[in-house]
Amino acid sequence: MEIIKVEHLKKDFIIYEKEPGLKGVIKSFYNAKKIIKKAVDDVSFTINQGEIIGYIGPNGAGKSTTIKMLTGILTPTSGEVKVDSVIPYQKRTLNAKKIGVVFGQRTQLWWDLPLIESFTVLKEIYEISDIDYKERLSYFSNLFGLDEFIKQPVRQLSLGQRMKADIVASLLHNPKILFLDEPTIGLDVIAKENIRKTLKDIHDKYQTTIILTTHDLADIEELCDRIMMIDQGKIIYDGSLETIKAKFGSKKIVCFTLKADSMMDLTVFDRLKKKDPDLIASIEDSKLTVVFNKLKIKVGDIITPVLAQTDVLDIDISDDHLENIIKAIYKNGF
Ligand SMILES: Nc1ncnc2c1ncn2[C@@H]1O[C@H](COP(=O)(O)OP(=O)(O)O)[C@@H](O)[C@H]1O
Ligand SMILES: [Mg+2]
């Protein structure tokens, strides 16, 4: 069932460019140069209930701006946005009851209050019943080990504890939809893993629809059924990770460490290039690297001629990293 619908959504920011220096400040009152930044530029998508979506893109691509329009913090310049039948910026309070929001870069908790007091305040704001509140708090305490730090003021929490606290705060009222903007940013591996596991658990238990922006592709690999990729305000890919891997993930890399000063004639690969024109072989500092399509060439066909020709100390075989694949899509499109 469709829960979010976005059509031709746009957000322009008007930026006034000043000339540097005091003269620039005075001058800028009269004729500052007006620049229109298209932060989100004609974006359309629909999201079904229960999906977990990874919203990815380079810095400044428009991810946070999209999330802010979905959560009602920003009003679109044009286009339509509906979240569970509500237009978020028109009905902010009603929308707030249906959604949970976490901005990894800043907390929505009260800095000086002990964490538990922030939760109590939220319980009142969202009119959560005693029974529900108790049930959810003990559920999250188990997942996140909240007891360790729930009595401390928020400002004393570590970044990982603070992020967990923010996630709990966003979920106390059991929203249908959870928006997470960079929920694992700056966290250590263990805290990241804990957060991913918890999000999965919450999704299994409540079928919460989850939309998260992230720079960490492990978040995507472990959590998301679907990826939306945005670049310069435009969606450049919307689909599964499998599709990306099937199209771009067929590259394999074989790296040989050669004995110092050994000779290697790269024309041995000419025959293989007929099978895979994209094959690349290069040598640098006694390292021979061959990148090729594993659907077209077998690893053995690469290794055999090399071993026949030169002294090899070590061989390392790997798949192309997802990170490289994603970078290539930003650069060349899907
Ligand atoms: N309040 C604002 N005023 C002016 N420009 C903004 C504002 N918020 C974001 N931008 C610009 O809009 C673009 C998209 O920003 P953002 O959505 O934050 O990107 P992301 O979250 O993908 O890194 C960037 O170029 C950013 O500088
Ligand atoms: Mg952002």
Short mmCIF file of C-alpha atoms and ligand atoms in Angstrom, two decimals:
data_model
loop_
_atom_site.label_atom_id
_atom_site.label_comp_id
_atom_site.label_asym_id
_atom_site.label_seq_id
_atom_site.Cartn_x
_atom_site.Cartn_y
_atom_site.Cartn_z
CA MET A 1 0.00 0.00 0.00
CA GLU A 2 1.27 3.41 -0.99
CA ILE A 3 2.18 5.60 1.97
CA ILE A 4 4.31 8.38 0.43
CA LYS A 5 3.77 10.08 -2.89
CA VAL A 6 6.00 12.78 -4.28
CA GLU A 7 5.35 14.37 -7.67
CA HIS A 8 7.53 16.85 -9.50
CA LEU A 9 8.83 18.11 -6.19
CA LYS A 10 11.11 21.13 -6.34
CA LYS A 11 12.88 23.28 -3.79
CA ASP A 12 14.83 26.35 -4.82
CA PHE A 13 16.95 28.32 -2.41
CA ILE A 14 17.73 31.91 -3.21
CA ILE A 15 21.27 32.79 -2.31
CA TYR A 16 22.55 36.35 -2.30
CA GLU A 17 26.16 36.47 -3.28
CA LYS A 18 28.13 39.19 -1.56
CA GLU A 19 31.34 40.74 -2.69
CA PRO A 20 34.07 40.19 -0.15
CA GLY A 21 35.02 42.91 2.34
CA LEU A 22 33.18 45.85 3.87
CA LYS A 23 32.61 47.47 0.55
CA GLY A 24 30.89 44.26 -0.51
CA VAL A 25 28.63 44.33 2.55
CA ILE A 26 27.48 47.89 1.81
CA LYS A 27 27.20 47.28 -1.87
CA SER A 28 25.27 44.07 -1.30
CA PHE A 29 22.36 46.04 0.15
CA TYR A 30 21.82 47.55 -3.23
CA ASN A 31 22.75 45.01 -5.78
CA ALA A 32 23.63 41.63 -4.29
CA LYS A 33 23.78 39.02 -6.98
CA LYS A 34 20.82 36.71 -6.70
CA ILE A 35 21.49 33.06 -7.40
CA ILE A 36 18.86 30.34 -7.50
CA LYS A 37 20.05 27.01 -6.17
CA LYS A 38 17.89 24.11 -7.31
CA ALA A 39 18.37 21.88 -4.24
CA VAL A 40 15.61 19.45 -5.27
CA ASP A 41 14.82 19.55 -8.94
CA ASP A 42 11.70 17.76 -10.16
CA VAL A 43 11.75 14.63 -8.04
CA SER A 44 8.97 12.01 -8.21
CA PHE A 45 8.61 8.72 -6.36
CA THR A 46 6.18 6.60 -4.40
CA ILE A 47 6.94 4.53 -1.34
CA ASN A 48 4.92 1.62 -0.07
CA GLN A 49 4.19 0.85 3.53
CA GLY A 50 6.90 -1.26 5.13
CA GLU A 51 9.67 -0.47 2.66
CA ILE A 52 13.17 0.36 3.82
CA ILE A 53 14.68 2.89 1.46
CA GLY A 54 18.25 4.07 1.28
CA TYR A 55 18.39 7.63 -0.02
CA ILE A 56 21.94 8.24 -1.11
CA GLY A 57 23.95 10.85 -2.97
CA PRO A 58 27.05 13.01 -2.66
CA ASN A 59 27.21 16.02 -0.32
CA GLY A 60 24.83 18.77 -1.32
CA ALA A 61 22.80 16.46 -3.59
CA GLY A 62 19.48 17.39 -1.98
CA LYS A 63 18.88 14.52 0.45
CA SER A 64 18.24 16.56 3.59
CA THR A 65 16.13 19.06 1.68
CA THR A 66 13.91 16.21 0.46
CA ILE A 67 13.58 14.82 3.99
CA LYS A 68 12.71 18.28 5.31
CA MET A 69 9.88 18.59 2.79
CA LEU A 70 8.59 15.12 3.68
CA THR A 71 8.60 16.00 7.36
CA GLY A 72 6.95 19.39 6.90
CA ILE A 73 9.95 21.46 8.01
CA LEU A 74 10.26 23.01 4.54
CA THR A 75 7.59 24.08 2.08
CA PRO A 76 8.25 23.01 -1.53
CA THR A 77 8.78 25.62 -4.21
CA SER A 78 6.48 23.54 -6.41
CA GLY A 79 5.22 20.01 -6.84
CA GLU A 80 3.27 17.72 -4.58
CA VAL A 81 4.12 15.75 -1.50
CA LYS A 82 1.80 13.50 0.46
CA VAL A 83 2.71 11.47 3.51
CA ASP A 84 0.00 9.05 4.63
CA SER A 85 -2.65 11.21 2.91
CA VAL A 86 -1.43 14.39 4.58
CA ILE A 87 0.38 17.33 2.99
CA PRO A 88 3.15 17.68 5.56
CA TYR A 89 3.79 21.45 5.50
CA GLN A 90 0.06 22.18 5.74
CA LYS A 91 -0.63 19.88 8.68
CA ARG A 92 2.60 19.75 10.61
CA THR A 93 1.12 18.57 13.90
CA LEU A 94 -0.94 15.80 12.36
CA ASN A 95 2.05 14.73 10.25
CA ALA A 96 4.28 14.73 13.35
CA LYS A 97 2.06 12.10 14.95
CA LYS A 98 2.54 9.73 12.04
CA ILE A 99 6.25 10.13 11.57
CA GLY A 100 9.48 9.90 13.50
CA VAL A 101 12.50 11.97 12.51
CA VAL A 102 16.17 11.70 13.40
CA PHE A 103 18.75 14.16 12.15
CA GLY A 104 22.11 12.61 12.91
CA GLN A 105 23.81 15.98 13.00
CA ARG A 106 21.71 17.45 15.76
CA THR A 107 19.60 16.23 18.61
CA GLN A 108 15.93 16.83 19.24
CA LEU A 109 16.41 16.04 22.93
CA TRP A 110 16.67 18.55 25.74
CA TRP A 111 20.35 19.07 26.32
CA ASP A 112 20.30 19.63 30.07
CA LEU A 113 17.59 17.19 31.08
CA PRO A 114 18.35 13.62 32.08
CA LEU A 115 17.45 11.47 29.09
CA ILE A 116 14.53 9.82 30.86
CA GLU A 117 12.98 13.29 31.42
CA SER A 118 13.12 14.03 27.70
CA PHE A 119 11.25 10.79 27.11
CA THR A 120 8.65 11.75 29.72
CA VAL A 121 8.10 15.11 28.02
CA LEU A 122 7.65 13.35 24.65
CA LYS A 123 5.18 10.94 26.24
CA GLU A 124 3.05 13.95 27.21
CA ILE A 125 3.45 15.71 23.86
CA TYR A 126 2.42 12.64 21.90
CA GLU A 127 -0.19 11.56 24.46
CA ILE A 128 1.25 8.07 24.74
CA SER A 129 -0.64 5.83 27.17
CA ASP A 130 1.18 4.54 30.27
CA ILE A 131 0.98 0.97 29.05
CA ASP A 132 2.36 1.69 25.58
CA TYR A 133 5.08 3.91 26.97
CA LYS A 134 6.25 1.27 29.43
CA GLU A 135 6.16 -1.46 26.83
CA ARG A 136 8.14 0.51 24.27
CA LEU A 137 10.68 1.85 26.70
CA SER A 138 11.50 -1.63 27.97
CA TYR A 139 11.68 -2.91 24.39
CA PHE A 140 14.19 -0.20 23.43
CA SER A 141 16.10 -0.61 26.69
CA ASN A 142 16.73 -4.20 25.74
CA LEU A 143 17.81 -3.39 22.20
CA PHE A 144 20.01 -0.42 23.04
CA GLY A 145 21.03 -0.97 26.67
CA LEU A 146 19.41 2.35 27.63
CA ASP A 147 19.63 1.66 31.36
CA GLU A 148 23.32 2.46 31.27
CA PHE A 149 22.77 6.11 30.43
CA ILE A 150 19.09 6.95 30.77
CA LYS A 151 19.61 8.99 33.94
CA GLN A 152 22.36 11.15 32.49
CA PRO A 153 21.82 14.58 31.00
CA VAL A 154 21.86 14.39 27.20
CA ARG A 155 24.90 16.65 26.92
CA GLN A 156 26.98 14.02 28.77
CA LEU A 157 26.13 11.20 26.35
CA SER A 158 28.62 9.85 23.84
CA LEU A 159 27.71 10.35 20.19
CA GLY A 160 26.63 6.71 19.90
CA GLN A 161 24.46 6.90 23.03
CA ARG A 162 22.98 10.19 21.85
CA MET A 163 22.08 8.71 18.47
CA LYS A 164 20.40 5.73 20.14
CA ALA A 165 18.54 8.10 22.44
CA ASP A 166 17.36 10.15 19.45
CA ILE A 167 16.16 7.04 17.64
CA VAL A 168 14.19 5.93 20.70
CA ALA A 169 12.73 9.44 21.05
CA SER A 170 11.59 9.37 17.43
CA LEU A 171 9.88 6.01 17.90
CA LEU A 172 8.18 6.35 21.30
CA HIS A 173 4.84 7.23 19.70
CA ASN A 174 5.15 4.26 17.33
CA PRO A 175 5.04 6.22 14.07
CA LYS A 176 4.19 4.53 10.78
CA ILE A 177 7.13 6.17 9.06
CA LEU A 178 10.65 6.81 10.27
CA PHE A 179 12.98 9.31 8.60
CA LEU A 180 16.65 9.05 9.48
CA ASP A 181 19.07 11.62 8.08
CA GLU A 182 22.60 10.20 8.48
CA PRO A 183 21.84 8.04 11.52
CA THR A 184 25.26 6.41 11.69
CA ILE A 185 27.44 9.41 10.90
CA GLY A 186 30.56 9.57 13.05
CA LEU A 187 29.82 6.36 14.96
CA ASP A 188 32.22 3.50 15.58
CA VAL A 189 31.67 0.14 13.92
CA ILE A 190 30.02 -1.45 16.95
CA ALA A 191 27.54 1.38 17.49
CA LYS A 192 26.71 1.36 13.76
CA GLU A 193 26.10 -2.36 13.84
CA ASN A 194 23.90 -2.02 16.92
CA ILE A 195 21.81 0.68 15.25
CA ARG A 196 21.37 -1.33 12.04
CA LYS A 197 20.32 -4.40 13.99
CA THR A 198 17.86 -2.39 16.03
CA LEU A 199 16.32 -0.77 12.96
CA LYS A 200 15.84 -4.21 11.45
CA ASP A 201 14.25 -5.44 14.64
CA ILE A 202 11.88 -2.46 14.80
CA HIS A 203 10.95 -2.97 11.17
CA ASP A 204 10.20 -6.66 11.80
CA LYS A 205 8.12 -5.87 14.85
CA TYR A 206 6.15 -2.84 13.67
CA GLN A 207 6.52 -2.92 9.85
CA THR A 208 7.65 0.68 10.09
CA THR A 209 8.39 2.34 6.76
CA ILE A 210 11.97 3.58 6.97
CA ILE A 211 13.69 6.17 4.80
CA LEU A 212 17.31 6.79 5.60
CA THR A 213 20.02 8.90 4.08
CA THR A 214 23.53 7.67 4.59
CA HIS A 215 27.10 7.85 3.43
CA ASP A 216 27.77 4.40 4.73
CA LEU A 217 27.10 1.77 2.10
CA ALA A 218 27.12 -0.95 4.74
CA ASP A 219 23.90 0.64 6.04
CA ILE A 220 22.45 0.15 2.58
CA GLU A 221 23.72 -3.39 2.11
CA GLU A 222 22.38 -4.54 5.44
CA LEU A 223 19.10 -2.69 5.59
CA CYS A 224 17.64 -1.49 2.35
CA ASP A 225 15.46 -3.27 -0.21
CA ARG A 226 15.53 -0.24 -2.42
CA ILE A 227 17.94 2.55 -3.21
CA MET A 228 17.12 5.99 -4.47
CA MET A 229 20.13 7.88 -5.69
CA ILE A 230 20.04 11.64 -6.00
CA ASP A 231 22.59 13.92 -7.61
CA GLN A 232 22.30 17.68 -8.11
CA GLY A 233 18.67 17.57 -7.07
CA LYS A 234 17.66 14.87 -9.54
CA ILE A 235 16.94 11.19 -8.98
CA ILE A 236 19.45 9.26 -11.07
CA TYR A 237 18.54 5.75 -9.90
CA ASP A 238 15.60 4.15 -8.15
CA GLY A 239 15.65 0.40 -7.76
CA SER A 240 17.22 -2.53 -5.97
CA LEU A 241 20.81 -3.05 -4.96
CA GLU A 242 20.70 -6.35 -6.86
CA THR A 243 20.00 -4.53 -10.11
CA ILE A 244 23.01 -2.29 -9.54
CA LYS A 245 25.19 -5.25 -8.74
CA ALA A 246 23.96 -7.21 -11.72
CA LYS A 247 24.72 -4.34 -14.05
CA PHE A 248 27.95 -3.02 -12.55
CA GLY A 249 29.02 -5.61 -10.03
CA SER A 250 30.34 -8.13 -12.50
CA LYS A 251 33.84 -6.70 -12.38
CA LYS A 252 36.59 -8.66 -10.73
CA ILE A 253 40.04 -7.46 -9.81
CA VAL A 254 43.10 -9.69 -9.74
CA CYS A 255 46.21 -8.14 -8.28
CA PHE A 256 49.58 -9.89 -8.67
CA THR A 257 52.62 -8.96 -6.64
CA LEU A 258 55.55 -9.61 -8.95
CA LYS A 259 59.13 -10.27 -7.98
CA ALA A 260 61.06 -7.00 -8.13
CA ASP A 261 62.43 -6.18 -11.59
CA SER A 262 60.55 -9.02 -13.24
CA MET A 263 59.44 -8.53 -16.81
CA MET A 264 55.85 -8.72 -17.87
CA ASP A 265 54.53 -8.36 -21.36
CA LEU A 266 50.99 -7.00 -21.24
CA THR A 267 50.21 -8.12 -24.79
CA VAL A 268 49.40 -11.55 -23.33
CA PHE A 269 46.02 -10.04 -22.51
CA ASP A 270 45.24 -9.04 -26.10
CA ARG A 271 43.57 -12.36 -26.74
CA LEU A 272 41.34 -11.90 -23.68
CA LYS A 273 40.44 -8.36 -24.69
CA LYS A 274 38.59 -9.88 -27.63
CA LYS A 275 36.28 -11.55 -25.09
CA ASP A 276 36.07 -8.52 -22.79
CA PRO A 277 36.93 -5.22 -24.49
CA ASP A 278 36.75 -3.43 -21.11
CA LEU A 279 39.57 -5.49 -19.62
CA ILE A 280 42.27 -3.27 -18.13
CA ALA A 281 45.75 -4.46 -17.22
CA SER A 282 48.30 -2.14 -15.63
CA ILE A 283 51.60 -2.38 -13.81
CA GLU A 284 52.82 -0.08 -11.08
CA ASP A 285 55.63 -0.74 -8.56
CA SER A 286 55.79 -4.49 -9.29
CA LYS A 287 52.03 -4.76 -8.90
CA LEU A 288 50.07 -6.03 -11.85
CA THR A 289 46.38 -5.24 -11.65
CA VAL A 290 43.84 -6.76 -14.02
CA VAL A 291 40.23 -5.60 -13.97
CA PHE A 292 37.78 -7.61 -16.02
CA ASN A 293 34.21 -8.84 -16.33
CA LYS A 294 33.88 -12.14 -14.51
CA LEU A 295 30.88 -13.08 -16.66
CA LYS A 296 33.09 -13.00 -19.73
CA ILE A 297 36.44 -14.27 -18.49
CA LYS A 298 37.40 -16.85 -15.88
CA VAL A 299 39.90 -15.93 -13.18
CA GLY A 300 42.01 -18.89 -14.25
CA ASP A 301 42.35 -17.46 -17.76
CA ILE A 302 43.98 -14.39 -16.24
CA ILE A 303 46.24 -16.19 -13.81
CA THR A 304 47.61 -18.93 -16.04
CA PRO A 305 49.37 -16.75 -18.65
CA VAL A 306 50.83 -14.51 -15.95
CA LEU A 307 52.31 -17.41 -13.98
CA ALA A 308 53.71 -18.85 -17.19
CA GLN A 309 55.55 -15.65 -17.93
CA THR A 310 56.86 -14.20 -14.72
CA ASP A 311 57.63 -14.79 -11.03
CA VAL A 312 54.62 -14.04 -8.85
CA LEU A 313 54.94 -13.60 -5.08
CA ASP A 314 51.28 -13.12 -4.24
CA ILE A 315 47.84 -13.05 -5.84
CA ASP A 316 44.86 -11.16 -4.49
CA ILE A 317 41.40 -11.64 -6.03
CA SER A 318 38.49 -9.34 -5.17
CA ASP A 319 35.15 -8.09 -6.42
CA ASP A 320 34.80 -4.45 -7.32
CA HIS A 321 33.74 -2.48 -4.25
CA LEU A 322 30.20 -1.19 -4.11
CA GLU A 323 31.67 2.21 -3.32
CA ASN A 324 33.45 2.29 -6.69
CA ILE A 325 30.31 1.17 -8.44
CA ILE A 326 28.24 3.93 -6.85
CA LYS A 327 30.89 6.53 -7.67
CA ALA A 328 30.85 5.39 -11.27
CA ILE A 329 27.06 5.80 -11.39
CA TYR A 330 27.31 9.36 -10.00
CA LYS A 331 29.87 10.07 -12.68
CA ASN A 332 28.41 8.32 -15.71
CA GLY A 333 24.77 7.73 -14.85
CA PHE A 334 23.01 4.41 -14.63
N1 LIG B 1 18.68 26.83 3.87
C1 LIG B 1 19.41 26.82 2.74
N2 LIG B 1 19.72 27.96 2.09
C2 LIG B 1 20.43 27.94 0.95
N3 LIG B 1 20.89 26.82 0.37
C3 LIG B 1 20.63 25.66 0.98
C4 LIG B 1 19.88 25.58 2.19
N4 LIG B 1 19.78 24.27 2.55
C5 LIG B 1 20.45 23.58 1.61
N5 LIG B 1 20.96 24.38 0.67
C6 LIG B 1 21.70 23.97 -0.54
O1 LIG B 1 20.92 23.03 -1.23
C7 LIG B 1 21.71 21.96 -1.73
C8 LIG B 1 21.22 20.64 -1.17
O2 LIG B 1 21.48 20.59 0.22
P1 LIG B 1 21.11 19.33 1.13
O3 LIG B 1 19.72 18.92 0.84
O4 LIG B 1 21.44 19.69 2.53
O5 LIG B 1 22.13 18.23 0.58
P2 LIG B 1 22.53 16.79 1.18
O6 LIG B 1 21.70 16.56 2.40
O7 LIG B 1 22.29 15.82 0.08
O8 LIG B 1 24.00 16.89 1.50
C9 LIG B 1 23.14 22.31 -1.35
O9 LIG B 1 23.74 22.93 -2.43
C10 LIG B 1 22.98 23.25 -0.18
O10 LIG B 1 24.07 24.12 -0.10
MG MG B 2 22.25 16.23 4.36
#
